[in-house]
Amino acid sequence: MAAPAMQQTSTQEESPDLEKNGHAERAQWVLNAPEPPGLCSELLDSVRDKILPCGNNFMSLKNQSGRKHLVSFLQGVFPILVWCQSYTVTKFKNDLLAGLTIASLCIPQSIGYATLAKLDPQYGLYTSVVPPLIYAVMGTSREIAIGPVAVVSLLLPSMIQKLQDPGANPIAYRKLVLTATFFAGIFQATFGLFRLGFLVDFLSHAAIVGFVAGAAIVIGLQQLKGLLGISHFTNKTDVISVVEAVWRSVHHHWSPLNFILGCSFLIFILITRFVGKRKKRLFWLSAIAPLLSVILSTLIVFLTRADKHGIKIVKHIQGGFNPSSVHQLQLNGPYVGEVAKIGLIVGVVALTEAIAVGRSFSSLRGYHLDGNKEMFAMGFMNIIGSFTSCYVATGSFSRTAVNFSAGVETLVSNIVMAITVLVSLQLFTKLLYYTPIAILASIILSALPGLIDLHEAYNIWKVDKLDFLTCVAAFLGVLFVSVEIGLLVAIILISIRPGTEALGQLPGTDMFCDINQYPMAAKTPGVVIIRIKSALLCFANASIIKERIMQWVTEEAEDTKGNVRRTNQLVVLDMSSLMDIDTSGIATLQELQKNITSHGMELAIANPRWQVIHKLRLANFVSQIGGRVFLTVGEAVNANLDTKRAGSI
């Protein structure tokens, strides 16, 4: 009996050393992991996923002939080659009806949105031809209707007119719009190619709700220019400047006839929409109401010669095919840097709207929408669009809803719509000469109520008060400052959301959880454990996260009276949620290490992801923290306890 007892005692004495060696060995698993895939490898994998239906499954391609390889490649680039194989006459009938229906809505909206973007009317029609055709062969959503939209049409001039005045120099202004469209397409395609869809999340759902609502009010106020027949109007987009311009104009030069004509057809459009919502079978009535308004109002003006009595008309609309605009792109001019920034902002906003619209309707049909493939398709269509006199196109919620209600089956409806618009450009532009501008304003005004979602704002308030604050900030920023400031405020508020949480150990378990969520979680003496909740530690949030970590550290190091109570020796950063880090994030961690060291403590990291630890090793950060890298938070805590025991012996 004595021998086994002695053997058991010996084993117990050796177990701390064995466990310590186990900790060290597992830490080496983290530090000695193979290098993650490089940029070229990731790019090739991403391209392979985009262009090959089977993605990385090369075994399925191994025994295929060159012809089958080519077919697989083409099917990956052009999804239309896949679903067209099961296309039927019945589906075509449904798509034909849906395409003609959304074309009747698209034509007047496109002309109105072009004027909102401070471009000639034909550029809105051009944007409803080429981008829908490109998306039809490359996109994956079955219901989405592509073309110009109100928010993008407002956002572009709000920023570009600071570089070129559209009234004083319309040609130079148009060139910058086309260049911004090119950059928007480049950024969108890049996001899709490199799977950077998370960047769109910098504009959260709440931020978009507030931004779109604010933009809708600004757009509505700006349409008073056309509705009242005002000649001179402000170029600013904040509500105060617009209201001041309307107030000054009303007291001097405005046309009651424009107001009466515009309001009459606005009421007509709203009534048809109400009827269409009440009786689903009459959805087509609200869809054709804008086009019917254009036709009737144009006839009224032509027959009565109302343009001689103060009714402002569109006048000449250039017809024909989309002209080439490659030579108009300003890729080496003095404004190229600013225009690239504008392209990035507009591209992100357009993507956010399109993906939100596409996913809303794909969920109703029960199929998955690949966000990265959508971004790549939309980026490519805007690049081609910038070569063919189009400005930024995206998915329209109003036209997509009509498309869905019309029973659309596939993207052939976009092709039908584009062909219909093209025929109109060829044959009917001269008939639009007498179209009243007030009617275009009323068509835009009729689309705005759908952009203000009070019900969704209330839901955001119920679920997340901080998210609601982001929504309100975006709304007020757009309304009282400018469109881009509204977006910037929303992004800033998103980035300052709490990105850290203090952890404690749940009694009787090896789990470390948020001490606020689990009050029973016990803090470990001598150790401050903090989890970084953000998926990306980058320039946008690194400083905020560092400040919050230091706040946790100083709170733990001082009592309520501010007296130092030096009991902590180690700060553990749980990086299990951190997917990636950039150079700004690494520099911030290095600064954090110095600050923690100056407080007499040490820094350790636990469970870093593959890309993160690889970059930290290349930046020599691992050596700067003395190699204190652990597989789990528990092992970091145990290592600190072992160090304490060793120091006390």
PDB file of N, CA, C and O in Angstrom, residues 550-594:
ATOM      1  N   MET A 550      -7.656  50.897 -21.152  1.00  0.00           N
ATOM      2  CA  MET A 550      -6.922  51.619 -20.111  1.00  0.00           C
ATOM      3  C   MET A 550      -7.871  52.067 -18.998  1.00  0.00           C
ATOM      4  O   MET A 550      -7.485  52.136 -17.831  1.00  0.00           O
ATOM      5  N   GLN A 551      -9.110  52.351 -19.362  1.00  0.00           N
ATOM      6  CA  GLN A 551     -10.090  52.719 -18.342  1.00  0.00           C
ATOM      7  C   GLN A 551     -10.350  51.544 -17.408  1.00  0.00           C
ATOM      8  O   GLN A 551     -10.406  51.705 -16.184  1.00  0.00           O
ATOM      9  N   TRP A 552     -10.490  50.345 -17.987  1.00  0.00           N
ATOM     10  CA  TRP A 552     -10.662  49.152 -17.161  1.00  0.00           C
ATOM     11  C   TRP A 552      -9.446  48.954 -16.244  1.00  0.00           C
ATOM     12  O   TRP A 552      -9.593  48.649 -15.060  1.00  0.00           O
ATOM     13  N   VAL A 553      -8.266  49.124 -16.815  1.00  0.00           N
ATOM     14  CA  VAL A 553      -7.034  48.886 -16.053  1.00  0.00           C
ATOM     15  C   VAL A 553      -6.917  49.864 -14.895  1.00  0.00           C
ATOM     16  O   VAL A 553      -6.617  49.474 -13.756  1.00  0.00           O
ATOM     17  N   THR A 554      -7.140  51.151 -15.146  1.00  0.00           N
ATOM     18  CA  THR A 554      -7.007  52.151 -14.086  1.00  0.00           C
ATOM     19  C   THR A 554      -8.094  51.989 -13.028  1.00  0.00           C
ATOM     20  O   THR A 554      -7.851  52.220 -11.842  1.00  0.00           O
ATOM     21  N   GLU A 555      -9.301  51.585 -13.438  1.00  0.00           N
ATOM     22  CA  GLU A 555     -10.358  51.349 -12.461  1.00  0.00           C
ATOM     23  C   GLU A 555     -10.005  50.196 -11.535  1.00  0.00           C
ATOM     24  O   GLU A 555     -10.316  50.221 -10.343  1.00  0.00           O
ATOM     25  N   GLU A 556      -9.366  49.176 -12.091  1.00  0.00           N
ATOM     26  CA  GLU A 556      -8.970  48.035 -11.276  1.00  0.00           C
ATOM     27  C   GLU A 556      -7.773  48.372 -10.387  1.00  0.00           C
ATOM     28  O   GLU A 556      -7.591  47.775  -9.334  1.00  0.00           O
ATOM     29  N   ALA A 557      -6.958  49.343 -10.816  1.00  0.00           N
ATOM     30  CA  ALA A 557      -5.729  49.657 -10.091  1.00  0.00           C
ATOM     31  C   ALA A 557      -5.949  50.681  -8.990  1.00  0.00           C
ATOM     32  O   ALA A 557      -5.082  50.898  -8.159  1.00  0.00           O
ATOM     33  N   GLU A 558      -7.124  51.360  -8.970  1.00  0.00           N
ATOM     34  CA  GLU A 558      -7.381  52.394  -7.972  1.00  0.00           C
ATOM     35  C   GLU A 558      -8.675  52.086  -7.236  1.00  0.00           C
ATOM     36  O   GLU A 558      -9.599  51.474  -7.785  1.00  0.00           O
ATOM     37  N   ASP A 559      -8.747  52.540  -5.968  1.00  0.00           N
ATOM     38  CA  ASP A 559      -9.992  52.385  -5.227  1.00  0.00           C
ATOM     39  C   ASP A 559     -10.915  53.554  -5.512  1.00  0.00           C
ATOM     40  O   ASP A 559     -10.624  54.417  -6.340  1.00  0.00           O
ATOM     41  N   THR A 560     -12.048  53.614  -4.827  1.00  0.00           N
ATOM     42  CA  THR A 560     -13.043  54.647  -5.103  1.00  0.00           C
ATOM     43  C   THR A 560     -12.538  56.045  -4.788  1.00  0.00           C
ATOM     44  O   THR A 560     -13.055  57.025  -5.318  1.00  0.00           O
ATOM     45  N   LYS A 561     -11.511  56.170  -3.905  1.00  0.00           N
ATOM     46  CA  LYS A 561     -10.972  57.489  -3.556  1.00  0.00           C
ATOM     47  C   LYS A 561      -9.784  57.881  -4.416  1.00  0.00           C
ATOM     48  O   LYS A 561      -9.173  58.926  -4.215  1.00  0.00           O
ATOM     49  N   GLY A 562      -9.454  57.027  -5.398  1.00  0.00           N
ATOM     50  CA  GLY A 562      -8.351  57.347  -6.289  1.00  0.00           C
ATOM     51  C   GLY A 562      -7.004  56.910  -5.768  1.00  0.00           C
ATOM     52  O   GLY A 562      -5.972  57.208  -6.375  1.00  0.00           O
ATOM     53  N   ASN A 563      -6.951  56.199  -4.622  1.00  0.00           N
ATOM     54  CA  ASN A 563      -5.683  55.719  -4.085  1.00  0.00           C
ATOM     55  C   ASN A 563      -5.237  54.465  -4.824  1.00  0.00           C
ATOM     56  O   ASN A 563      -6.046  53.600  -5.138  1.00  0.00           O
ATOM     57  N   VAL A 564      -3.961  54.371  -5.094  1.00  0.00           N
ATOM     58  CA  VAL A 564      -3.431  53.227  -5.824  1.00  0.00           C
ATOM     59  C   VAL A 564      -3.473  51.988  -4.948  1.00  0.00           C
ATOM     60  O   VAL A 564      -3.061  52.006  -3.796  1.00  0.00           O
ATOM     61  N   ARG A 565      -4.008  50.904  -5.499  1.00  0.00           N
ATOM     62  CA  ARG A 565      -4.035  49.627  -4.796  1.00  0.00           C
ATOM     63  C   ARG A 565      -3.416  48.587  -5.717  1.00  0.00           C
ATOM     64  O   ARG A 565      -4.109  47.860  -6.406  1.00  0.00           O
ATOM     65  N   ARG A 566      -2.112  48.558  -5.758  1.00  0.00           N
ATOM     66  CA  ARG A 566      -1.407  47.723  -6.708  1.00  0.00           C
ATOM     67  C   ARG A 566      -1.566  46.256  -6.343  1.00  0.00           C
ATOM     68  O   ARG A 566      -0.893  45.721  -5.467  1.00  0.00           O
ATOM     69  N   THR A 567      -2.579  45.610  -6.994  1.00  0.00           N
ATOM     70  CA  THR A 567      -2.787  44.181  -6.783  1.00  0.00           C
ATOM     71  C   THR A 567      -2.712  43.401  -8.089  1.00  0.00           C
ATOM     72  O   THR A 567      -2.612  42.185  -8.066  1.00  0.00           O
ATOM     73  N   ASN A 568      -2.802  44.093  -9.218  1.00  0.00           N
ATOM     74  CA  ASN A 568      -2.825  43.416 -10.512  1.00  0.00           C
ATOM     75  C   ASN A 568      -1.425  43.338 -11.108  1.00  0.00           C
ATOM     76  O   ASN A 568      -0.653  44.306 -11.054  1.00  0.00           O
ATOM     77  N   GLN A 569      -1.127  42.186 -11.649  1.00  0.00           N
ATOM     78  CA  GLN A 569       0.159  42.002 -12.322  1.00  0.00           C
ATOM     79  C   GLN A 569       0.005  41.754 -13.818  1.00  0.00           C
ATOM     80  O   GLN A 569       0.956  41.924 -14.566  1.00  0.00           O
ATOM     81  N   LEU A 570      -1.192  41.390 -14.255  1.00  0.00           N
ATOM     82  CA  LEU A 570      -1.345  40.950 -15.638  1.00  0.00           C
ATOM     83  C   LEU A 570      -2.655  41.468 -16.230  1.00  0.00           C
ATOM     84  O   LEU A 570      -3.691  41.479 -15.568  1.00  0.00           O
ATOM     85  N   VAL A 571      -2.564  41.915 -17.500  1.00  0.00           N
ATOM     86  CA  VAL A 571      -3.743  42.274 -18.276  1.00  0.00           C
ATOM     87  C   VAL A 571      -3.830  41.294 -19.441  1.00  0.00           C
ATOM     88  O   VAL A 571      -2.901  41.214 -20.255  1.00  0.00           O
ATOM     89  N   VAL A 572      -4.917  40.539 -19.510  1.00  0.00           N
ATOM     90  CA  VAL A 572      -5.101  39.535 -20.563  1.00  0.00           C
ATOM     91  C   VAL A 572      -6.121  40.057 -21.563  1.00  0.00           C
ATOM     92  O   VAL A 572      -7.243  40.411 -21.190  1.00  0.00           O
ATOM     93  N   LEU A 573      -5.738  40.100 -22.828  1.00  0.00           N
ATOM     94  CA  LEU A 573      -6.657  40.475 -23.900  1.00  0.00           C
ATOM     95  C   LEU A 573      -7.161  39.210 -24.581  1.00  0.00           C
ATOM     96  O   LEU A 573      -6.382  38.468 -25.191  1.00  0.00           O
ATOM     97  N   ASP A 574      -8.455  38.967 -24.464  1.00  0.00           N
ATOM     98  CA  ASP A 574      -9.078  37.834 -25.157  1.00  0.00           C
ATOM     99  C   ASP A 574      -9.384  38.281 -26.589  1.00  0.00           C
ATOM    100  O   ASP A 574     -10.246  39.129 -26.821  1.00  0.00           O
ATOM    101  N   MET A 575      -8.679  37.695 -27.566  1.00  0.00           N
ATOM    102  CA  MET A 575      -8.820  38.088 -28.968  1.00  0.00           C
ATOM    103  C   MET A 575      -9.619  37.072 -29.775  1.00  0.00           C
ATOM    104  O   MET A 575      -9.526  37.040 -31.007  1.00  0.00           O
ATOM    105  N   SER A 576     -10.432  36.274 -29.102  1.00  0.00           N
ATOM    106  CA  SER A 576     -11.167  35.226 -29.813  1.00  0.00           C
ATOM    107  C   SER A 576     -12.174  35.786 -30.813  1.00  0.00           C
ATOM    108  O   SER A 576     -12.517  35.116 -31.793  1.00  0.00           O
ATOM    109  N   SER A 577     -12.653  37.014 -30.592  1.00  0.00           N
ATOM    110  CA  SER A 577     -13.636  37.614 -31.510  1.00  0.00           C
ATOM    111  C   SER A 577     -12.979  38.450 -32.603  1.00  0.00           C
ATOM    112  O   SER A 577     -13.660  38.881 -33.538  1.00  0.00           O
ATOM    113  N   LEU A 578     -11.680  38.692 -32.479  1.00  0.00           N
ATOM    114  CA  LEU A 578     -10.976  39.574 -33.413  1.00  0.00           C
ATOM    115  C   LEU A 578     -10.540  38.783 -34.643  1.00  0.00           C
ATOM    116  O   LEU A 578      -9.702  37.887 -34.560  1.00  0.00           O
ATOM    117  N   MET A 579     -11.142  39.112 -35.794  1.00  0.00           N
ATOM    118  CA  MET A 579     -10.861  38.382 -37.023  1.00  0.00           C
ATOM    119  C   MET A 579      -9.624  38.911 -37.750  1.00  0.00           C
ATOM    120  O   MET A 579      -8.901  38.159 -38.393  1.00  0.00           O
ATOM    121  N   ASP A 580      -9.385  40.220 -37.671  1.00  0.00           N
ATOM    122  CA  ASP A 580      -8.261  40.792 -38.411  1.00  0.00           C
ATOM    123  C   ASP A 580      -7.835  42.097 -37.759  1.00  0.00           C
ATOM    124  O   ASP A 580      -8.565  42.672 -36.932  1.00  0.00           O
ATOM    125  N   ILE A 581      -6.664  42.564 -38.132  1.00  0.00           N
ATOM    126  CA  ILE A 581      -6.089  43.775 -37.558  1.00  0.00           C
ATOM    127  C   ILE A 581      -5.275  44.479 -38.634  1.00  0.00           C
ATOM    128  O   ILE A 581      -4.663  43.818 -39.492  1.00  0.00           O
ATOM    129  N   ASP A 582      -5.288  45.807 -38.644  1.00  0.00           N
ATOM    130  CA  ASP A 582      -4.465  46.541 -39.603  1.00  0.00           C
ATOM    131  C   ASP A 582      -3.300  47.206 -38.882  1.00  0.00           C
ATOM    132  O   ASP A 582      -3.108  47.035 -37.672  1.00  0.00           O
ATOM    133  N   THR A 583      -2.498  47.963 -39.612  1.00  0.00           N
ATOM    134  CA  THR A 583      -1.300  48.567 -39.023  1.00  0.00           C
ATOM    135  C   THR A 583      -1.655  49.577 -37.938  1.00  0.00           C
ATOM    136  O   THR A 583      -0.914  49.726 -36.960  1.00  0.00           O
ATOM    137  N   SER A 584      -2.777  50.274 -38.092  1.00  0.00           N
ATOM    138  CA  SER A 584      -3.204  51.208 -37.044  1.00  0.00           C
ATOM    139  C   SER A 584      -3.545  50.452 -35.768  1.00  0.00           C
ATOM    140  O   SER A 584      -3.221  50.902 -34.658  1.00  0.00           O
ATOM    141  N   GLY A 585      -4.199  49.292 -35.916  1.00  0.00           N
ATOM    142  CA  GLY A 585      -4.518  48.471 -34.757  1.00  0.00           C
ATOM    143  C   GLY A 585      -3.273  47.949 -34.067  1.00  0.00           C
ATOM    144  O   GLY A 585      -3.194  47.922 -32.834  1.00  0.00           O
ATOM    145  N   ILE A 586      -2.271  47.534 -34.859  1.00  0.00           N
ATOM    146  CA  ILE A 586      -1.016  47.042 -34.279  1.00  0.00           C
ATOM    147  C   ILE A 586      -0.300  48.164 -33.539  1.00  0.00           C
ATOM    148  O   ILE A 586       0.203  47.976 -32.415  1.00  0.00           O
ATOM    149  N   ALA A 587      -0.238  49.350 -34.134  1.00  0.00           N
ATOM    150  CA  ALA A 587       0.408  50.499 -33.479  1.00  0.00           C
ATOM    151  C   ALA A 587      -0.298  50.837 -32.171  1.00  0.00           C
ATOM    152  O   ALA A 587       0.347  51.190 -31.168  1.00  0.00           O
ATOM    153  N   THR A 588      -1.608  50.706 -32.158  1.00  0.00           N
ATOM    154  CA  THR A 588      -2.368  50.986 -30.933  1.00  0.00           C
ATOM    155  C   THR A 588      -2.060  49.956 -29.861  1.00  0.00           C
ATOM    156  O   THR A 588      -1.932  50.298 -28.671  1.00  0.00           O
ATOM    157  N   LEU A 589      -1.931  48.672 -30.236  1.00  0.00           N
ATOM    158  CA  LEU A 589      -1.567  47.636 -29.266  1.00  0.00           C
ATOM    159  C   LEU A 589      -0.169  47.888 -28.692  1.00  0.00           C
ATOM    160  O   LEU A 589       0.065  47.665 -27.495  1.00  0.00           O
ATOM    161  N   GLN A 590       0.748  48.343 -29.536  1.00  0.00           N
ATOM    162  CA  GLN A 590       2.093  48.653 -29.055  1.00  0.00           C
ATOM    163  C   GLN A 590       2.072  49.805 -28.056  1.00  0.00           C
ATOM    164  O   GLN A 590       2.776  49.787 -27.043  1.00  0.00           O
ATOM    165  N   GLU A 591       1.249  50.804 -28.343  1.00  0.00           N
ATOM    166  CA  GLU A 591       1.099  51.920 -27.409  1.00  0.00           C
ATOM    167  C   GLU A 591       0.436  51.457 -26.115  1.00  0.00           C
ATOM    168  O   GLU A 591       0.809  51.893 -25.017  1.00  0.00           O
ATOM    169  N   LEU A 592      -0.541  50.559 -26.244  1.00  0.00           N
ATOM    170  CA  LEU A 592      -1.203  50.002 -25.069  1.00  0.00           C
ATOM    171  C   LEU A 592      -0.226  49.234 -24.200  1.00  0.00           C
ATOM    172  O   LEU A 592      -0.254  49.338 -22.962  1.00  0.00           O
ATOM    173  N   GLN A 593       0.665  48.476 -24.836  1.00  0.00           N
ATOM    174  CA  GLN A 593       1.682  47.722 -24.102  1.00  0.00           C
ATOM    175  C   GLN A 593       2.567  48.662 -23.276  1.00  0.00           C
ATOM    176  O   GLN A 593       2.851  48.401 -22.105  1.00  0.00           O
ATOM    177  N   LYS A 594       2.972  49.771 -23.865  1.00  0.00           N
ATOM    178  CA  LYS A 594       3.811  50.741 -23.138  1.00  0.00           C
ATOM    179  C   LYS A 594       3.055  51.345 -21.962  1.00  0.00           C
ATOM    180  O   LYS A 594       3.611  51.506 -20.865  1.00  0.00           O
TER     181      LYS A 594
END
